[in-house]
């Protein structure tokens, strides 16, 4: 990740002084900041491009930080969300984390802690983006398989022996060998372990192909 | 000559006998007359005595009537005093107090208010039930009572039988005992609603407390973050000169803001309870408008007042309610700062109906945006540069402490209308005062 693609932080806080303080704080750490005074402004103007972390004040006029978090969730925005709370509001923090918040930070903030969490959020988001790209890749490769090859892959991944697979599909071991090498080749897997890992990685997106 | 003599003598005798008879009759008549006179005299004497007696009786009875009339006049004035005391102060408990400060004839309400049956309090010294540091003050109060004709009042903490404390206000007036003429005072004891202003139970106060904790953090958060930013900027060199100057200025601004917030809250915290008295609507409005004058100096604002001519007074804290009104008027004036002077107009309208007093303040400003309306009375929400956003939140707390309501609605054509809706009867005035009085 070089400096030109450095992710930015997006802050929603109705307090102008806080927005300004965050701007300087993040600027001093070399992190760009986009800020909005309300959930409405944020929702109408927000562009997820390049944003690596969203910070929401828990109390916002009109819509609370938690409600906004829910809206973002519905919009399938995966960017990690840090919730700012004013005082030790444990139930609120728990609720936020349960609802998928990346972290909850209490005001007044400790700058080291805040920057650390922002960097962690960046890393987590980058990793999730990397995984997502990889998933996309895997899905595309799975798409190239014929229905028969998909059946073969499912049985291989489930750890069945060649003999049993051939029997289950009612094909000869030789034919199975051809299917196997096609699957390994199309999936660009060097070992069966690769295949298992990738298959598991997308199990939520692609249900098991029935044998 | 003998015959002649005898006949003469006989004649002479008959004459003498006649005369004797006449004399006797005359004497008889005289005697009778005398008796009649005597009777008459006796009669007269008797009637005179009778008249004297009657006279005496009349004199005595008229004297007694005079005395009686005087006494009932006194009684009437005493009763009127007590009536006034009731009307002006209301009460939960009534009693008389001797000049030594002993309790006499406490009403049955003592049981409810203090946990004592009336006979348990009879003859006891009132000050023995007060907090020790109030006892001296109470003695002064008692002494001052004899010298002042009016009603005096004192806030006390009265120890209940169960050792808890009842916060009460004593309203007292010197009033000599009707028969013995001894110096005594009529005392009405009214339960004081303590901590109503800061009752953590009310939603407004819970909200305020929560916002206090949360939002006093706001300037602190900004200051800390800015200072961190400046330090980091020195190390990384990523902050420009302009950023640094701006950061420092903001630190100063936020620090002052925090200090101001604390100062205001401390001022308010001194006002822990409502100091109930009679609030006269006309005085309230006049006071509020007077308070506003300093804010009006920059630009002319016309203030139109429409109050019913004889709006009755009601129980409340005149000082705090005046603060509320001043706050509303100041907001109204500030909302119109951008208008040409001729358009700046505030209308204050008072109405009395169904035991409520409603006072509206209407301005001709831009009104409140629908988004702001939802959080209008929440603490620390402000659209004013430099404002703390405490004003309306505190106003609401004060009004709710009076068991009233503070509401906003947009004016029909243009501007904002804030309405104070206050009960004109206290919570404890369930019974009509005169009923209780006649019960004594």
XYZ file of C-alpha atoms in Angstrom:
651
model
C 0.000 0.000 0.000
C 1.688 3.210 -1.060
C 0.930 6.774 -0.029
C -1.286 7.568 -2.993
C -3.701 4.752 -2.211
C -3.607 5.437 1.494
C -7.143 4.920 2.823
C -8.999 7.786 4.386
C -11.144 7.966 7.504
C -14.737 9.124 7.460
C -16.082 10.830 10.585
C -19.713 11.606 11.442
C -19.999 13.893 14.459
C -22.392 16.795 14.920
C -19.851 18.715 16.973
C -17.824 21.043 14.795
C -14.998 21.282 17.338
C -14.608 17.511 17.351
C -14.559 17.324 13.556
C -11.877 19.973 13.461
C -9.815 18.291 16.175
C -9.996 14.971 14.311
C -8.976 16.626 11.099
C -5.798 18.011 12.644
C -5.077 14.857 14.608
C -5.354 12.611 11.564
C -3.541 15.077 9.389
C -0.636 15.074 11.832
C -0.529 11.303 11.364
C -0.825 11.580 7.606
C -4.332 10.183 7.364
C -6.887 12.033 5.244
C -10.275 12.712 6.826
C -13.697 13.326 5.368
C -16.269 14.449 7.902
C -20.022 14.983 8.072
C -22.135 16.763 10.699
C -25.096 14.380 10.521
C -26.173 10.921 9.473
C -28.333 12.456 6.722
C -25.413 14.400 5.226
C -23.261 11.324 5.460
C -25.765 9.034 3.763
C -26.477 11.401 0.927
C -22.868 12.302 0.173
C -20.797 9.343 1.257
C -18.514 7.745 -1.299
C -17.015 4.483 -0.034
C -14.163 4.704 -2.513
C -10.830 4.928 -0.702
C -12.389 4.967 2.773
C -10.801 2.464 5.163
C -12.597 3.259 8.392
C -15.798 4.987 9.469
C -16.001 6.713 12.849
C -19.476 7.481 14.213
C -20.419 9.459 17.268
C -22.944 7.402 19.175
C -25.180 10.405 19.650
C -26.120 12.119 16.463
C -29.083 14.375 15.855
C -31.853 12.622 13.957
C -30.247 9.214 13.752
C -27.955 7.663 16.347
C -24.596 6.151 15.505
C -26.015 2.703 16.112
C -28.922 3.280 13.756
C -26.523 4.572 11.142
C -24.373 1.499 11.615
C -27.457 -0.602 10.914
C -28.178 1.344 7.721
C -24.592 0.832 6.537
C -24.932 -2.836 7.301
C -28.086 -3.031 5.200
C -26.288 -1.277 2.379
C -23.642 -3.992 2.554
C -20.899 -1.540 3.334
C -18.172 -3.623 4.933
C -15.900 -0.773 6.023
C -14.991 -1.214 9.716
C -16.934 1.119 11.994
C -15.531 2.651 15.164
C -18.138 4.069 17.529
C -17.285 7.043 19.722
C -19.062 7.108 23.070
C -19.071 10.014 25.452
C -18.872 8.162 28.697
C -18.562 4.600 29.879
C -21.804 3.445 28.359
C -21.255 -0.283 28.573
C -24.634 -1.483 27.263
C -24.299 0.836 24.299
C -20.781 -0.375 23.577
C -21.849 -3.995 23.820
C -24.792 -3.307 21.545
C -22.529 -1.606 19.007
C -20.008 -4.429 18.958
C -22.769 -7.023 18.735
C -24.176 -5.160 15.786
C -20.810 -5.535 14.125
C -18.859 -2.457 15.166
C -15.124 -2.911 14.781
C -14.449 -1.108 18.042
C -15.820 1.356 20.570
C -13.678 4.241 21.737
C -14.496 6.446 24.658
C -14.152 10.206 24.649
C -11.870 11.915 25.466
C -9.871 9.781 23.097
C -6.264 8.777 23.548
C -4.597 9.624 20.268
C -2.266 6.598 20.315
C -5.199 4.308 20.869
C -7.317 5.980 18.219
C -4.567 5.871 15.584
C -3.772 2.290 16.497
C -7.421 1.306 16.036
C -7.672 3.203 12.790
C -4.602 1.419 11.447
C -5.984 -1.920 12.614
C -9.272 -1.113 10.921
C -7.404 -0.268 7.735
C -5.542 -3.574 7.936
C -8.701 -5.561 8.630
C -10.507 -3.858 5.803
C -7.577 -4.373 3.404
C -7.471 -8.032 4.407
C -11.205 -8.431 3.936
C -10.941 -6.726 0.567
C -8.084 -9.067 -0.356
C -10.141 -12.060 0.723
C -13.103 -10.785 -1.176
C -10.994 -10.427 -4.322
C -9.683 -13.929 -3.767
C -13.217 -15.234 -3.267
C -14.220 -13.570 -6.477
C -11.311 -15.321 -8.147
C -12.284 -18.704 -6.708
C -15.904 -18.244 -7.703
C -14.876 -17.397 -11.225
C -12.737 -20.562 -11.392
C -15.582 -22.672 -9.989
C -17.775 -21.217 -12.714
C -15.470 -22.751 -15.358
C -16.128 -26.285 -14.052
C -18.656 -28.543 -15.744
C -21.444 -29.959 -13.550
C -19.670 -33.318 -13.445
C -16.374 -31.672 -12.437
C -18.195 -29.777 -9.684
C -19.539 -33.087 -8.339
C -16.027 -34.520 -8.435
C -14.660 -31.491 -6.582
C -17.322 -31.735 -3.858
C -16.481 -35.400 -3.256
C -12.716 -34.722 -3.284
C -13.149 -31.890 -0.804
C -15.253 -34.093 1.454
C -12.182 -36.384 1.745
C -13.547 -39.453 -0.033
C -11.151 -41.983 -1.532
C -10.882 -42.187 -5.358
C -12.412 -45.633 -5.376
C -15.477 -44.451 -3.450
C -15.845 -41.346 -5.606
C -15.765 -43.415 -8.784
C -18.304 -45.766 -7.310
C -20.565 -42.997 -6.107
C -20.567 -41.361 -9.560
C -20.752 -44.701 -11.357
C -17.630 -44.003 -13.436
C -14.384 -45.855 -13.918
C -11.285 -44.862 -11.915
C -9.650 -43.809 -15.179
C -12.434 -41.417 -16.091
C -12.295 -40.053 -12.558
C -8.567 -39.400 -12.974
C -9.297 -37.259 -16.033
C -11.995 -35.295 -14.162
C -9.658 -34.841 -11.204
C -6.840 -33.401 -13.234
C -9.322 -31.106 -15.067
C -10.602 -29.837 -11.679
C -7.078 -29.281 -10.314
C -6.053 -27.552 -13.538
C -9.106 -25.287 -13.844
C -8.961 -24.394 -10.131
C -5.198 -23.756 -10.386
C -4.745 -25.894 -7.260
C -1.364 -27.462 -6.634
C -2.604 -29.753 -3.874
C -5.934 -31.089 -2.742
C -5.402 -29.023 0.437
C -5.559 -25.806 -1.676
C -8.822 -27.000 -3.135
C -10.286 -27.763 0.292
C -9.257 -24.358 1.673
C -10.695 -22.424 -1.255
C -13.875 -24.415 -1.333
C -14.401 -23.735 2.370
C -13.608 -20.069 1.840
C -16.621 -19.639 -0.435
C -18.928 -22.098 1.258
C -21.242 -19.313 2.317
C -21.527 -18.006 -1.217
C -21.695 -21.301 -3.117
C -23.716 -24.097 -1.563
C -22.529 -27.687 -1.916
C -23.185 -29.225 -5.346
C -25.268 -32.273 -4.857
C -23.553 -35.409 -5.871
C -139.207 74.323 129.700
C -138.363 70.769 130.495
C -140.351 69.414 127.589
C -138.835 71.897 125.331
C -135.490 71.102 126.757
C -135.968 67.374 126.372
C -137.174 67.734 122.826
C -134.413 70.195 122.181
C -131.904 67.865 123.680
C -133.278 64.944 121.660
C -133.010 67.071 118.523
C -129.568 68.221 119.455
C -128.519 64.599 120.036
C -129.836 63.530 116.644
C -127.951 66.414 115.062
C -124.828 65.391 116.901
C -125.328 61.803 115.863
C -125.703 62.880 112.224
C -122.580 64.947 112.450
C -120.749 62.068 114.006
C -121.975 59.859 111.216
C -120.850 62.405 108.695
C -117.517 62.786 110.388
C -117.122 59.022 110.408
C -117.985 58.837 106.672
C -115.581 61.616 105.943
C -112.875 59.854 107.881
C -113.750 56.664 106.034
C -113.524 58.422 102.691
C -110.331 60.052 103.717
C -108.943 56.702 104.801
C -109.982 55.160 101.527
C -108.450 57.957 99.583
C -105.297 57.600 101.571
C -105.230 53.895 100.801
C -105.707 54.560 97.130
C -102.890 57.079 97.166
C -100.725 54.736 99.088
C -101.530 52.007 96.641
C -100.713 54.283 93.804
C -97.456 55.282 95.346
C -96.543 51.695 95.941
C -97.506 50.960 92.412
C -95.415 53.767 91.103
C -92.534 52.806 93.254
C -92.753 49.325 91.984
C -92.890 50.440 88.437
C -89.952 52.677 89.061
C -88.014 49.792 90.459
C -89.081 47.754 87.509
C -87.937 50.412 85.145
C -84.695 50.677 87.024
C -84.244 46.966 86.767
C -85.108 47.004 83.118
C -82.861 49.913 82.589
C -80.110 48.165 84.325
C -80.733 45.053 82.345
C -80.790 47.029 79.159
C -77.652 48.861 80.081
C -75.965 45.648 80.969
C -77.186 43.837 77.911
C -76.307 46.691 75.639
C -72.872 46.826 77.201
C -72.541 43.122 76.672
C -73.791 43.515 73.147
C -71.220 46.186 72.526
C -68.533 44.006 73.974
C -69.789 41.093 71.999
C -69.885 43.117 68.825
C -66.288 44.161 69.355
C -65.229 40.608 69.963
C -66.879 39.274 66.846
C -65.206 42.032 64.888
C -61.857 40.851 66.222
C -62.772 37.297 65.505
C -63.732 38.205 61.973
C -60.454 39.949 61.357
C -58.532 37.043 62.835
C -60.433 34.650 60.641
C -59.792 36.833 57.661
C -56.080 36.792 58.452
C -56.123 33.058 58.541
C -58.129 32.943 55.356
C -55.546 35.120 53.690
C -52.821 32.962 55.085
C -54.552 29.999 53.524
C -55.231 31.655 50.254
C -51.695 32.915 49.925
C -49.852 29.985 51.328
C -51.977 26.885 51.334
C -51.120 24.263 53.889
C -50.824 20.667 54.805
C -50.970 21.157 58.548
C -52.170 23.963 60.756
C -51.404 24.674 64.355
C -51.109 27.477 66.869
C -47.902 28.396 68.531
C -47.568 30.008 71.946
C -44.999 32.729 72.420
C -42.752 30.131 74.006
C -42.936 28.202 70.783
C -45.153 25.436 72.099
C -47.483 23.684 69.741
C -51.222 24.021 70.346
C -54.122 22.390 68.597
C -52.312 20.833 65.660
C -54.676 19.621 62.957
C -55.106 15.912 62.224
C -52.917 16.293 59.151
C -49.940 16.028 61.532
C -50.195 12.282 61.267
C -49.861 12.345 57.543
C -47.199 15.013 57.359
C -45.072 14.157 60.364
C -46.162 10.754 61.543
C -47.312 12.166 64.904
C -50.862 12.100 66.142
C -51.985 15.656 66.964
C -52.132 14.962 70.715
C -48.515 13.805 70.654
C -47.433 17.232 69.464
C -49.694 19.193 71.818
C -47.638 21.324 74.193
C -44.287 20.255 72.717
C -41.770 22.828 71.604
C -41.679 23.049 67.838
C -37.976 23.764 67.688
C -37.233 20.378 69.257
C -38.335 18.807 66.021
C -36.102 20.933 63.840
C -32.583 20.339 62.683
C -30.215 21.656 65.335
C -28.747 24.314 63.078
C -32.223 25.670 62.379
C -33.223 26.096 65.989
C -31.620 29.475 66.509
C -33.033 30.735 63.261
C -36.435 29.503 64.367
C -36.236 31.414 67.640
C -35.433 34.558 65.675
C -38.343 33.807 63.435
C -40.636 33.470 66.411
C -39.469 36.732 67.934
C -39.745 38.602 64.660
C -43.289 37.351 64.390
C -44.465 39.489 67.285
C -43.104 42.633 65.686
C -44.402 42.149 62.201
C -48.052 42.369 61.307
C -47.757 40.327 58.115
C -47.103 36.717 57.290
C -43.600 35.431 57.771
C -42.284 32.251 56.317
C -39.402 29.939 57.017
C -38.168 26.777 55.376
C -37.513 24.011 57.874
C -36.582 20.388 58.073
C -38.955 18.744 60.485
C -38.027 15.401 61.991
C -40.806 12.892 61.564
C -41.677 10.312 64.144
C -39.980 7.692 61.995
C -36.772 9.798 62.124
C -37.007 10.771 58.504
C -37.157 14.422 57.546
C -39.989 16.377 56.098
C -39.028 19.472 54.198
C -41.626 22.061 54.981
C -42.316 25.747 54.886
C -43.855 27.443 57.905
C -46.175 30.349 57.208
C -46.932 32.168 60.402
C -48.830 35.193 61.538
C -49.158 36.648 65.005
C -52.725 36.286 66.207
C -53.657 36.751 69.899
C -55.784 34.023 71.380
C -59.458 35.025 71.074
C -60.279 34.438 74.767
C -57.098 34.650 76.770
C -55.569 37.402 74.624
C -52.263 35.654 74.929
C -49.717 36.220 72.246
C -49.939 33.377 69.841
C -49.306 32.671 66.227
C -51.273 30.816 63.618
C -48.929 28.564 61.739
C -49.546 26.766 58.497
C -47.078 24.083 57.629
C -46.708 23.183 54.013
C -44.751 20.278 52.668
C -42.035 21.548 50.399
C -41.274 19.664 47.235
C -37.573 19.262 47.612
C -35.157 18.492 44.887
C -37.897 18.876 42.408
C -35.541 20.894 40.284
C -32.951 18.174 40.273
C -35.104 15.164 40.829
C -33.147 12.448 39.049
C -36.427 10.658 38.470
C -37.733 13.028 35.830
C -36.847 12.325 32.253
C -35.542 15.811 31.675
C -33.131 15.519 34.580
C -31.955 12.065 33.665
C -31.276 13.402 30.241
C -29.475 16.399 31.609
C -27.305 14.297 33.898
C -26.441 11.980 31.068
C -25.638 14.850 28.776
C -23.592 16.479 31.485
C -21.424 13.432 31.722
C -21.328 13.049 27.982
C -21.131 16.547 26.720
C -18.842 18.186 29.225
C -16.522 15.692 27.632
C -16.974 17.381 24.305
C -14.707 20.374 24.824
C -12.268 18.174 26.725
C -12.170 15.709 23.872
C -11.538 18.466 21.393
C -8.803 20.004 23.542
C -7.030 16.707 24.115
C -7.229 15.701 20.474
C -6.027 19.097 19.306
C -3.089 19.109 21.717
C -2.180 15.569 20.640
C -2.434 16.644 17.025
C -0.123 19.613 17.545
C 2.452 17.470 19.364
C 2.312 14.822 16.695
C 2.441 17.435 13.981
C 5.700 18.776 15.464
C 7.164 15.301 15.269
C 5.866 14.381 11.824
C 5.983 17.828 10.282
C 2.683 17.111 8.620
C 0.838 20.116 10.028
C 1.162 23.417 8.285
C 1.625 26.695 10.117
C -2.008 27.535 9.431
C -3.212 24.251 10.966
C -1.135 24.811 14.064
C -2.469 28.316 14.610
C -5.996 27.116 14.083
C -5.481 24.218 16.495
C -4.195 26.493 19.226
C -7.032 28.942 18.788
C -9.496 26.080 18.999
C -7.892 24.746 22.171
C -8.354 28.118 23.809
C -11.926 28.404 22.603
C -12.885 24.952 23.838
C -11.255 25.464 27.217
C -13.236 28.663 27.724
C -16.384 26.948 26.628
C -15.910 24.149 29.140
C -15.256 26.650 31.895
C -18.368 28.624 31.000
C -20.445 25.481 31.041
C -19.235 24.628 34.524
C -19.845 28.180 35.708
C -23.434 28.112 34.476
C -24.162 24.751 35.975
C -22.737 25.762 39.284
C -24.993 28.782 39.238
C -27.941 26.558 38.663
C -26.885 23.935 41.173
C -27.212 26.590 43.886
C -30.913 26.525 43.043
C -31.649 23.070 44.328
C -35.258 23.486 45.171
C -38.117 25.627 44.091
C -38.764 28.516 46.420
C -42.497 28.631 46.110
C -44.345 31.879 46.463
C -47.237 33.498 44.664
C -46.404 34.328 41.092
C -48.317 37.296 39.764
C -48.562 36.959 35.968
C -48.228 40.681 35.336
C -45.107 40.873 37.540
C -43.638 37.820 35.874
C -43.996 39.326 32.419
C -42.730 42.727 33.504
C -39.727 41.107 35.205
C -38.935 38.996 32.172
C -39.123 41.936 29.807
C -36.980 44.074 32.127
C -34.348 41.356 32.225
C -34.325 41.386 28.469
C -33.543 45.084 28.086
C -29.750 44.652 28.016
C -30.128 42.259 25.094
C -32.355 44.619 23.226
C -29.969 47.526 23.189
C -28.382 46.649 19.876
C -31.587 46.583 17.933
C -35.089 47.688 18.591
C -37.562 44.917 19.247
C -41.177 45.716 19.836
C -42.714 43.742 22.670
C -46.516 43.478 22.708
C -48.064 42.143 25.879
C -51.574 40.745 26.047
C -52.557 39.602 29.528
C -56.031 39.168 31.008
C -56.582 42.159 33.328
C -56.998 40.157 36.506
C -54.995 37.021 35.908
C -54.893 35.303 39.316
C -51.594 34.597 40.990
C -50.452 31.019 41.237
C -47.864 29.122 43.261
C -44.392 28.929 41.769
C -40.826 30.121 41.990
C -40.997 33.676 40.645
C -37.255 33.974 40.108
C -36.867 30.778 38.149
C -39.975 31.349 36.062
C -38.696 34.787 35.245
C -35.455 33.197 34.091
C -37.440 30.919 31.822
C -39.334 33.823 30.325
C -36.150 35.845 29.903
C -34.569 32.930 28.140
C -37.487 32.597 25.750
C -37.527 36.327 25.097
C -33.796 36.381 24.466
C -34.078 33.498 22.014
C -36.918 35.314 20.312
C -34.920 38.539 20.067
C -31.873 36.732 18.748
C -33.923 34.853 16.181
C -34.945 38.192 14.705
C -31.499 39.773 14.651
C -31.338 39.374 10.881
C -34.688 41.084 10.270
C -35.079 44.781 9.553
C -35.821 46.636 12.780
C -39.447 47.398 11.865
C -40.222 43.668 11.573
C -38.767 42.675 14.927
C -41.735 41.990 17.124
C -42.328 39.739 20.116
C -45.836 38.971 21.280
C -46.396 37.792 24.844
C -49.857 36.359 25.379
C -51.240 35.095 28.685
C -54.405 33.056 29.096
C -56.066 31.502 32.121
C -58.337 28.494 31.759
C -59.189 25.374 33.753
C -56.648 25.884 36.513
C -53.881 26.451 33.966
C -51.972 29.574 33.086
C -50.593 29.608 29.568
C -48.023 32.138 28.521
C -46.876 32.229 24.918
C -43.889 34.018 23.459
C -44.055 34.492 19.758
C -41.377 35.896 17.500
C -41.262 36.749 13.809
C -37.957 35.014 13.130
C -37.316 32.126 10.774
C -38.757 29.546 13.216
C -37.258 26.173 14.029
C -36.383 23.729 11.286
C -38.231 20.398 11.507
C -34.942 18.538 12.098
C -34.081 20.777 15.027
C -37.534 20.459 16.510
C -36.931 16.895 17.694
C -33.951 17.844 19.823
C -35.056 21.348 20.686
C -35.204 20.849 24.445
C -32.238 18.509 24.643
C -29.220 19.893 26.421
C -26.238 21.086 24.458
C -28.007 21.423 21.166
C -27.614 24.890 19.855
C -27.670 26.729 16.597
C -26.210 29.826 18.130
C -22.561 30.533 17.579
C -21.024 30.626 21.037
C -24.202 29.251 22.608
C -24.040 26.399 25.062
C -27.384 24.886 24.229
C -28.315 24.812 27.895
C -31.031 27.428 27.804
C -34.076 25.548 26.602
C -33.062 22.345 28.382
C -32.890 24.198 31.694
C -36.117 26.027 30.929
C -37.830 22.729 30.447
C -36.459 21.372 33.713
C -37.673 24.439 35.581
C -41.125 24.298 33.998
C -41.470 20.578 34.622
C -40.461 21.105 38.229
C -43.557 23.310 38.390
C -45.554 20.396 36.986
C -45.968 22.421 33.849
C -45.080 22.012 30.224
C -42.904 23.952 27.836
C -43.778 23.413 24.209
C -42.904 24.733 20.806
C -45.005 25.142 17.722
C -44.382 27.049 14.540
C -46.421 30.233 14.239
C -49.216 30.214 11.682
C -47.504 32.479 9.187
C -43.964 33.043 10.346
C -41.902 32.630 13.499
C -41.723 30.442 16.580
C -44.181 30.145 19.476
C -42.999 28.834 22.815
C -45.720 28.183 25.360
C -45.394 27.856 29.105
C -48.310 25.880 30.472
C -48.439 26.021 34.266
C -50.944 24.678 36.784
C -52.445 27.397 38.949
C -53.280 24.997 41.775
C -50.640 23.206 43.777
C -50.595 19.475 44.068
C -51.555 19.668 47.719
C -54.545 21.905 47.189
C -56.913 19.041 46.748
C -59.332 20.372 49.299
C -60.592 23.848 49.050
C -58.887 25.865 51.799
C -62.117 27.279 53.187
C -63.455 23.774 53.781
C -60.548 23.000 55.971
C -60.896 26.254 57.811
C -64.521 25.661 58.644
C -63.559 22.251 59.906
C -61.618 23.752 62.767
